[in-house]
mmCIF file of C-alpha atoms and ligand atoms in Angstrom:
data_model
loop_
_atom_site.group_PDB
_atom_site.id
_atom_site.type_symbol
_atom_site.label_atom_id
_atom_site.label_comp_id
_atom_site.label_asym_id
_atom_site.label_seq_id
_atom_site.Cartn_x
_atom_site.Cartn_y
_atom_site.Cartn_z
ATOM 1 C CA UNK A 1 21.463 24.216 15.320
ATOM 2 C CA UNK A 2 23.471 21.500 13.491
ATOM 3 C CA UNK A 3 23.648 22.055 9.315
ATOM 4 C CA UNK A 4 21.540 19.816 7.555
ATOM 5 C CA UNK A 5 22.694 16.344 6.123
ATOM 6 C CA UNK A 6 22.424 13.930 3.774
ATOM 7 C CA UNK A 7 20.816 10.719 4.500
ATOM 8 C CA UNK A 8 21.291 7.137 2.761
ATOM 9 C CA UNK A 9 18.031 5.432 3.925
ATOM 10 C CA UNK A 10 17.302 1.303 2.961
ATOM 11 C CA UNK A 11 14.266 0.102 2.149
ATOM 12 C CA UNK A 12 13.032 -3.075 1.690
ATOM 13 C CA UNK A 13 13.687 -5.675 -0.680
ATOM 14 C CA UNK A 14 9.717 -6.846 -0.652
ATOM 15 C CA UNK A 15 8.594 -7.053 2.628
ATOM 16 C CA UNK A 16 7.054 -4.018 4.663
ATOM 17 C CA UNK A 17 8.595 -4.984 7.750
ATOM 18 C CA UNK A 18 12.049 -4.718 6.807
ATOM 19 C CA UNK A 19 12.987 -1.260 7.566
ATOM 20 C CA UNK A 20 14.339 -0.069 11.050
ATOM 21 C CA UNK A 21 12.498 2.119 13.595
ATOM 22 C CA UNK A 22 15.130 4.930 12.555
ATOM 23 C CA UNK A 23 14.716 4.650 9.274
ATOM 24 C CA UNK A 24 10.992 5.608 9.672
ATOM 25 C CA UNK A 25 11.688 8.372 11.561
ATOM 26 C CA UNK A 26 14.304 10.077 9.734
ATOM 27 C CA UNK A 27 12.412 9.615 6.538
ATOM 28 C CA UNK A 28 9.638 11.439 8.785
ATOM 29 C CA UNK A 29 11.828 13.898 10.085
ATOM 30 C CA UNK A 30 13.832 15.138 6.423
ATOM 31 C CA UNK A 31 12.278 17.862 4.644
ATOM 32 C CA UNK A 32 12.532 16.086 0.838
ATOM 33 C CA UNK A 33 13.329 12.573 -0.010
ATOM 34 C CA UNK A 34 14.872 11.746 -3.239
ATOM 35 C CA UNK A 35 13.158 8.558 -4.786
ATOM 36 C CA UNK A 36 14.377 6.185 -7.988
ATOM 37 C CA UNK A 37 10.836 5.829 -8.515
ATOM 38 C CA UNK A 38 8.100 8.417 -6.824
ATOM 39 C CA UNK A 39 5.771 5.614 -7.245
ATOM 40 C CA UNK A 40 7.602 3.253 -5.535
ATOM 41 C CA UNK A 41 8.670 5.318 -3.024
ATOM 42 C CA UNK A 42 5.261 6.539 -2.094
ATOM 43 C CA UNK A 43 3.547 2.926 -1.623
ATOM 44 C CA UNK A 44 6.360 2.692 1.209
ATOM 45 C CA UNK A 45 5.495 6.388 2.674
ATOM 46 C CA UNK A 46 1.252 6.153 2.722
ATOM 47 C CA UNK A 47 2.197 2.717 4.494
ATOM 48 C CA UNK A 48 3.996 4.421 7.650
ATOM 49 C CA UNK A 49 1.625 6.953 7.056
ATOM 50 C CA UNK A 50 4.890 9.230 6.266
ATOM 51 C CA UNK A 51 4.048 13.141 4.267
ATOM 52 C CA UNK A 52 7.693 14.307 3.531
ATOM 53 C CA UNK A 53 7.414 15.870 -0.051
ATOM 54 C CA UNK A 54 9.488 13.396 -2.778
ATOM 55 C CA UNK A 55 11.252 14.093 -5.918
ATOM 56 C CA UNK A 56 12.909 11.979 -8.308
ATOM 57 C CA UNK A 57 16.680 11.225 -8.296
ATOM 58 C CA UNK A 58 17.665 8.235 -10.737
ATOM 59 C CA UNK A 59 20.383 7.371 -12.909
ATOM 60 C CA UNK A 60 18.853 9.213 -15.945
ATOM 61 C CA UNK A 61 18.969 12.572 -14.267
ATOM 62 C CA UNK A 62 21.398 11.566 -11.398
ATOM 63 C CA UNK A 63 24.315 13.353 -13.437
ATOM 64 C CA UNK A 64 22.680 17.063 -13.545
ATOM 65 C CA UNK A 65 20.616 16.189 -10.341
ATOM 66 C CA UNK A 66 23.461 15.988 -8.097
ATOM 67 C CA UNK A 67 24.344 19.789 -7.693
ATOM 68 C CA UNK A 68 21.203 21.315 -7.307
ATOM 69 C CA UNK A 69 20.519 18.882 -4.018
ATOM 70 C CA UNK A 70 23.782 19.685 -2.618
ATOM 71 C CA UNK A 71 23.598 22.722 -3.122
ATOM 72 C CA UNK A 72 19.767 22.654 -1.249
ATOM 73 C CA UNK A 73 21.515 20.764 1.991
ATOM 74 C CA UNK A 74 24.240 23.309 1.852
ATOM 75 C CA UNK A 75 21.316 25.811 2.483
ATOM 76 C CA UNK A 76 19.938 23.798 5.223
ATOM 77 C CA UNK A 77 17.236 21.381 3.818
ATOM 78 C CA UNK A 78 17.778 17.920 5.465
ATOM 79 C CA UNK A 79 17.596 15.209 2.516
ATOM 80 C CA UNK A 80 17.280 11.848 2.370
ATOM 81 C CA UNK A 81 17.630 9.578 -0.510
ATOM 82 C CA UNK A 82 16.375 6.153 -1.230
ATOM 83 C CA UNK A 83 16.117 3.537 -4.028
ATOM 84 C CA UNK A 84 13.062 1.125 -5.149
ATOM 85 C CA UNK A 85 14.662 -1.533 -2.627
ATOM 86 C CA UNK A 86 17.793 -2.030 -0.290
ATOM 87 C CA UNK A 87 21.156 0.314 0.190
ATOM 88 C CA UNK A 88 21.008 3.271 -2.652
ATOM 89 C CA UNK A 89 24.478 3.101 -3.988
ATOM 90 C CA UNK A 90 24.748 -0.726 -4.218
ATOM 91 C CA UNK A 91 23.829 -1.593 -7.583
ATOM 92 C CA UNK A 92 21.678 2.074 -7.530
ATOM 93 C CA UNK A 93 21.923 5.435 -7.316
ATOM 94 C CA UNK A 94 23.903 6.987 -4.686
ATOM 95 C CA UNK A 95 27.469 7.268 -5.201
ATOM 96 C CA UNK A 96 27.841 10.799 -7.376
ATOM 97 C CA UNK A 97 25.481 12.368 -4.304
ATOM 98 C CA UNK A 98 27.493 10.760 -1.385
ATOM 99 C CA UNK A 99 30.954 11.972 -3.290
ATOM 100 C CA UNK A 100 29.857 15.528 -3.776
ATOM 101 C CA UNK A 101 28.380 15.928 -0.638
ATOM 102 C CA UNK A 102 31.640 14.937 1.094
ATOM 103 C CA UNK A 103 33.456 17.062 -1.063
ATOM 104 C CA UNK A 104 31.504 20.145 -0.125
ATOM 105 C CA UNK A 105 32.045 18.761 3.493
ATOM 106 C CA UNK A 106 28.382 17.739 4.136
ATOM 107 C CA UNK A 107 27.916 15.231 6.631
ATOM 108 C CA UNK A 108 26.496 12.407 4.788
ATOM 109 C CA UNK A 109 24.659 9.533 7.401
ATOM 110 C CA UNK A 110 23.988 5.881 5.842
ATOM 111 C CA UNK A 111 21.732 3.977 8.023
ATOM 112 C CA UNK A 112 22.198 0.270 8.205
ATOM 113 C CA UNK A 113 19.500 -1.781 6.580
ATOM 114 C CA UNK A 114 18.337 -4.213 3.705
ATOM 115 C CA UNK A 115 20.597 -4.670 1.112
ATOM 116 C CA UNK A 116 20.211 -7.976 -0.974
ATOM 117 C CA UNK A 117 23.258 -9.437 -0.829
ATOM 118 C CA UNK A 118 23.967 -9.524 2.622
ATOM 119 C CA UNK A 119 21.115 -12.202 3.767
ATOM 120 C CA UNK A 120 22.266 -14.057 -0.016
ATOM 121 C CA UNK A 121 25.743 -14.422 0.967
ATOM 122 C CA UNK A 122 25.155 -15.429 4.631
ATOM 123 C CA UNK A 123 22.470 -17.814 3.521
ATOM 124 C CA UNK A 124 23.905 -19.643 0.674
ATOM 125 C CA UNK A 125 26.290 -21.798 3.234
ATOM 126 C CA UNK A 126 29.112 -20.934 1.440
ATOM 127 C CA UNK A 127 31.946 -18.963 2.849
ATOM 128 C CA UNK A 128 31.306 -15.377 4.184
ATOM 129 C CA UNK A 129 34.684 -14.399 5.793
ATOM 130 C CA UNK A 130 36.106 -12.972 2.553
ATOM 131 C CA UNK A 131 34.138 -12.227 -0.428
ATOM 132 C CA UNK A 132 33.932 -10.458 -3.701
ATOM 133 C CA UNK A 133 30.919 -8.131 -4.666
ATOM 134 C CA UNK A 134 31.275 -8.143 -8.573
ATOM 135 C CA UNK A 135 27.142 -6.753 -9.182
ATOM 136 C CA UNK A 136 25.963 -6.952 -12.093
ATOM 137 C CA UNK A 137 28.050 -7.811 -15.288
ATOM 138 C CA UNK A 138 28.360 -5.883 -18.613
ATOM 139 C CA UNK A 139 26.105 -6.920 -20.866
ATOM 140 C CA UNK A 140 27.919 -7.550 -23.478
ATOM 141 C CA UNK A 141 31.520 -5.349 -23.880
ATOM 142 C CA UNK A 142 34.043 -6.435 -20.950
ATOM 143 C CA UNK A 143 31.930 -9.233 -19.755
ATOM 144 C CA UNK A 144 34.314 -11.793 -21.059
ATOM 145 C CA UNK A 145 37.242 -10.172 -19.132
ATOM 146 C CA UNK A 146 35.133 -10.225 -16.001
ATOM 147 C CA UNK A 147 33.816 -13.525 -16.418
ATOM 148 C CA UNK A 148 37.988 -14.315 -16.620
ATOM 149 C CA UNK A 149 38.399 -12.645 -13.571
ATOM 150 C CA UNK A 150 36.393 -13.670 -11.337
ATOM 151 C CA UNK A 151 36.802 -17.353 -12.075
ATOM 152 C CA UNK A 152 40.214 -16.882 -10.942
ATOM 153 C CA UNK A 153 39.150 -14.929 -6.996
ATOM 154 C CA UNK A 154 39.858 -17.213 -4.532
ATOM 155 C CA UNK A 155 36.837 -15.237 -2.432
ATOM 156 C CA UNK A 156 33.446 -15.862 -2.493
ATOM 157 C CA UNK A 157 32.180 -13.724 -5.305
ATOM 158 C CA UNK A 158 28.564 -12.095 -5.621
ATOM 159 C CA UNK A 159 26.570 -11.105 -8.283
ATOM 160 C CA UNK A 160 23.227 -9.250 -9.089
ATOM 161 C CA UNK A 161 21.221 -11.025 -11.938
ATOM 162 C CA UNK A 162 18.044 -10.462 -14.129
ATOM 163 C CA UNK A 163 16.020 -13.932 -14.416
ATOM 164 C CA UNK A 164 15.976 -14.175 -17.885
ATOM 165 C CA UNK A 165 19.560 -14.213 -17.667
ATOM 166 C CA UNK A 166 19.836 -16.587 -15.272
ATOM 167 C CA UNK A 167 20.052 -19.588 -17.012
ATOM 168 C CA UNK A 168 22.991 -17.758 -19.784
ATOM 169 C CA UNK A 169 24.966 -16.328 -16.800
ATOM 170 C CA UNK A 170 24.999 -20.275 -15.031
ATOM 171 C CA UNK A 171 26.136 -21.397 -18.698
ATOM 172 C CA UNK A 172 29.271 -19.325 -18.814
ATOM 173 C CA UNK A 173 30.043 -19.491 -15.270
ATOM 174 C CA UNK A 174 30.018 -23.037 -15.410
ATOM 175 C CA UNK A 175 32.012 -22.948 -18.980
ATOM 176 C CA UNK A 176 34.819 -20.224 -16.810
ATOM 177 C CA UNK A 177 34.709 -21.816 -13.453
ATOM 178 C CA UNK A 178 34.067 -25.249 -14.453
ATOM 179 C CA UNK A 179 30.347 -27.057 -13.652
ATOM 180 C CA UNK A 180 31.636 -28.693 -10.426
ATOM 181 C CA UNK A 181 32.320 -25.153 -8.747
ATOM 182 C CA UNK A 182 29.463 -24.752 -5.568
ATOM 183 C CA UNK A 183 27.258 -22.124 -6.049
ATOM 184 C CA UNK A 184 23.632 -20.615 -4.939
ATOM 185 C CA UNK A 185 20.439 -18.530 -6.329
ATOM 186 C CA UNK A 186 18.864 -16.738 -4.445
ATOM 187 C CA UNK A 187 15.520 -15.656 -5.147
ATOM 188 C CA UNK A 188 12.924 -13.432 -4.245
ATOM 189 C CA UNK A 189 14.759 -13.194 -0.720
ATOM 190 C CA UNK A 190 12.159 -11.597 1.815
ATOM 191 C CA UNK A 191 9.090 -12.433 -0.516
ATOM 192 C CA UNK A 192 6.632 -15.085 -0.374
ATOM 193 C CA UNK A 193 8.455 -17.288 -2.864
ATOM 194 C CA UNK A 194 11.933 -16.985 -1.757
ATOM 195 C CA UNK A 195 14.261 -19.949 -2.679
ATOM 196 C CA UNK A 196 17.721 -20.339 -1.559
ATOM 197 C CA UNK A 197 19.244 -23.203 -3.805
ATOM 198 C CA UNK A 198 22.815 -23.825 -3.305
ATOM 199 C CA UNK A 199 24.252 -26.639 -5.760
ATOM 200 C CA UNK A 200 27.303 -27.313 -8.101
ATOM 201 C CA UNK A 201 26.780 -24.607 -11.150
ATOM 202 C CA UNK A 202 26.125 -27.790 -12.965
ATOM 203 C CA UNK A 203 22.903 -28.958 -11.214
ATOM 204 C CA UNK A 204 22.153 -25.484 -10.584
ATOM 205 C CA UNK A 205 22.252 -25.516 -14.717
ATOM 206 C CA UNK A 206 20.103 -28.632 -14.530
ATOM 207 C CA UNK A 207 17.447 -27.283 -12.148
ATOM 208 C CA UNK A 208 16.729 -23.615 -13.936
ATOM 209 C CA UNK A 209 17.426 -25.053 -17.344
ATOM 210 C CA UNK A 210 14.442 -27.264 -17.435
ATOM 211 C CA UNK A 211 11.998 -24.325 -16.061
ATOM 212 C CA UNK A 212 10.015 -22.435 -18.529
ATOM 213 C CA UNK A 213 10.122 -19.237 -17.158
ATOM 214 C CA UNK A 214 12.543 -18.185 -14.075
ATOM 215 C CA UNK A 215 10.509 -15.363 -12.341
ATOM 216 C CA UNK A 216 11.928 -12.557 -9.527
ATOM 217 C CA UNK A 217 14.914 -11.125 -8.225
ATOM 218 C CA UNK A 218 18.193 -13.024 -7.803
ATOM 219 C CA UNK A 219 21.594 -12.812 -6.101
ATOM 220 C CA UNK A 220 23.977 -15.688 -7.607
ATOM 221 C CA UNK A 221 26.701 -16.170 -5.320
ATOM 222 C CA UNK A 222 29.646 -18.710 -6.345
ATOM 223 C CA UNK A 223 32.497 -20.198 -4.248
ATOM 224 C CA UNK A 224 35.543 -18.977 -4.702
ATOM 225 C CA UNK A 225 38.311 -21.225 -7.111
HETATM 226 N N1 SAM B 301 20.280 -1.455 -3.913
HETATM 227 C C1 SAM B 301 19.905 -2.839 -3.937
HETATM 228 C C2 SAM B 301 20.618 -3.568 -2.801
HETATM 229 O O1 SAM B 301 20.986 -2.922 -1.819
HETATM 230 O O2 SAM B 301 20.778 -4.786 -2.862
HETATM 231 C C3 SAM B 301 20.169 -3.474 -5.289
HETATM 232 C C4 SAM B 301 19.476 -2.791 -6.435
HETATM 233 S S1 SAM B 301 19.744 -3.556 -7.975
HETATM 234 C C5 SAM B 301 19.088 -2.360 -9.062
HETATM 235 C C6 SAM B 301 18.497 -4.774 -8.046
HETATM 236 C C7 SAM B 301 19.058 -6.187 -7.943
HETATM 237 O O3 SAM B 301 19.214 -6.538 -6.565
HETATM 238 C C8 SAM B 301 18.153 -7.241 -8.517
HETATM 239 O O4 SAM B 301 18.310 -7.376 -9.917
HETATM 240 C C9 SAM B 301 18.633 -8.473 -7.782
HETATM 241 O O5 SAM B 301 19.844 -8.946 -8.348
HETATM 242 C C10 SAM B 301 18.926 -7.898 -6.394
HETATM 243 N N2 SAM B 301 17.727 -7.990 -5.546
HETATM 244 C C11 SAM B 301 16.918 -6.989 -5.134
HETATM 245 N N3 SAM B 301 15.906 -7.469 -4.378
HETATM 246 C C12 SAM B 301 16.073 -8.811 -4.309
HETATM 247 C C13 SAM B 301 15.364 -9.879 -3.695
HETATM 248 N N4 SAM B 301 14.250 -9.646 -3.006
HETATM 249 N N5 SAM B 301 15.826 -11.130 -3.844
HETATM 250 C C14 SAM B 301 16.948 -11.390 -4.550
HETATM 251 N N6 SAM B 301 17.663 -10.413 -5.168
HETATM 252 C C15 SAM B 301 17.237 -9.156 -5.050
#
C-alpha cells in the first residue's frame, strides 16, 4: 500500500470545462478536500457529481490548520487541497501545507492545470521567454519600492489586480515605467466577457479611465524596460 499524499488540485478560473480528466478523479478518489471556500468548492463537486467530504482551509485559519492535516496524511488519509479558482499557492493558499508536508517527508503531487496567468502572459503578445511574476502589490506599505523595482526588470513582469484598482495601478505604472511602456489587461479570461487588450500603459489609461465601472478579474502584464 503506498502512504497517503497530498494533492495540489486546479480548478477553474470560470469555466466548468477547464479542469483535467485527472483532476476529477483524484478529487473523486481523496478521502477530504480542503476548500478556500466550501461553497465554492461544492458548486464544482455536485457538477462532476463528486461526494468526497470538504473542509475549509484558507488564509484565516491556514496558520493553525496546517498541522492537524499533516498530521491526518501522516496517518494515511489522502488529501487534496484546492482554491476558489486556478493553482492553490499562486496568489492562494498552499504554500505553509506544501512546506510542512515536505518537511515531514510527505509526498506532495501538484497536478497541472488553470492558473490565470499562464493563458494572460501567453496571450498578451508580449514576450513569454523570460518573465517576472510580481502578484499582487502591497496595498499601501512597500508598494512604492516595488513599483521601483519592477520598472527597472528587463522581463516581462505579471501582476494580479482588483478592478477597482485598475485604473490607480495603470496611473503609477505609467508614472514608474513611463506611459509609452506596452502593456495588456486581461479580463475575465475563460468567461463570457473576456477581453485581452494589449496597448501602451498610456492608452490602456485612456481606455479604462473613461469607463464607469471596470468589472471582473484581471491579470496586468507589462513589457519589460
Ligand atoms: N490561484 C489563482 C491562480 O492560479 O491564478 C489566483 C488566485 S488570486 C486570489 C485571484 C486573482 O487571480 C484575481 O484577482 C485576478 O488577478 C486573477 N484571476 C483569477 N481568475 C481570473 C480570470 N478569470 N481572469 C483574469 N484574472 C483572473
Amino acid at each position: 500500500m503506498t502512504a497517503a499524499r497530498l494533492f495540489i488540485v486546479p480548478t477553474p478560473l470560470g469555466n466548468l470545462e477547464d479542469i483535467t480528466l485527472k483532476a476529477i478523479r483524484i478529487l473523486g478518489e481523496v478521502q477530504l478536500i480542503l476548500a478556500e471556500d466550501t461553497r465554492v468548492t461544492h458548486k464544482l463537486l455536485q457538477h462532476y457529481q463528486i461526494r468526497t467530504p470538504v473542509k475549509a482551509f484558507h488564509a484565516f485559519n491556514e496558520h493553525h490548520a496546517v498541522d492537524y492535516f499533516v498530521n491526518q496524511i501522516a496517518a494515511g488519509t489522502n488529501i487534496a487541497l484546492v482554491s476558489d479558482a486556478g493553482t492553490p499557492g499562486i496568489s492562494d493558499p498552499g504554500f505553509l501545507l506544501v512546506r510542512a508536508c515536505r518537511e515531514k517527508g510527505i509526498v506532495t503531487e501538484c497536478l497541472p492545470g488553470p492558473t490565470a496567468f499562464v493563458p494572460a502572459l501567453v496571450a498578451s503578445g508580449l514576450p513569454c521567454d523570460k518573465f517576472f511574476f510580481e502578484g499582487f502589490l502591497p496595498h499601501k506599505k512597500g508598494r512604492q519600492t516595488r513599483l521601483k523595482r519592477i520598472a527597472e526588470l528587463e522581463h516581462t513582469v505579471i501582476l494580479y489586480e482588483s478592478p477597482h484598482r485598475l485604473v490607480k495601478c495603470l496611473e503609477q505604472l505609467a508614472e514608474y515605467c513611463g506611459p509609452e511602456r506596452m502593456a495588456c489587461v486581461a479580463r475575465e479570461l475563460t468567461k463570457i466577457h473576456e477581453e485581452v487588450r494589449t496597448d501602451t500603459l498610456a492608452g490602456l489609461l485612456a481606455y479604462y479611465g473613461s469607463q464607469a465601472k471596470v468589472r471582473g478579474e484581471i491579470v496586468l502584464v507589462m513589457a519589460g524596460k
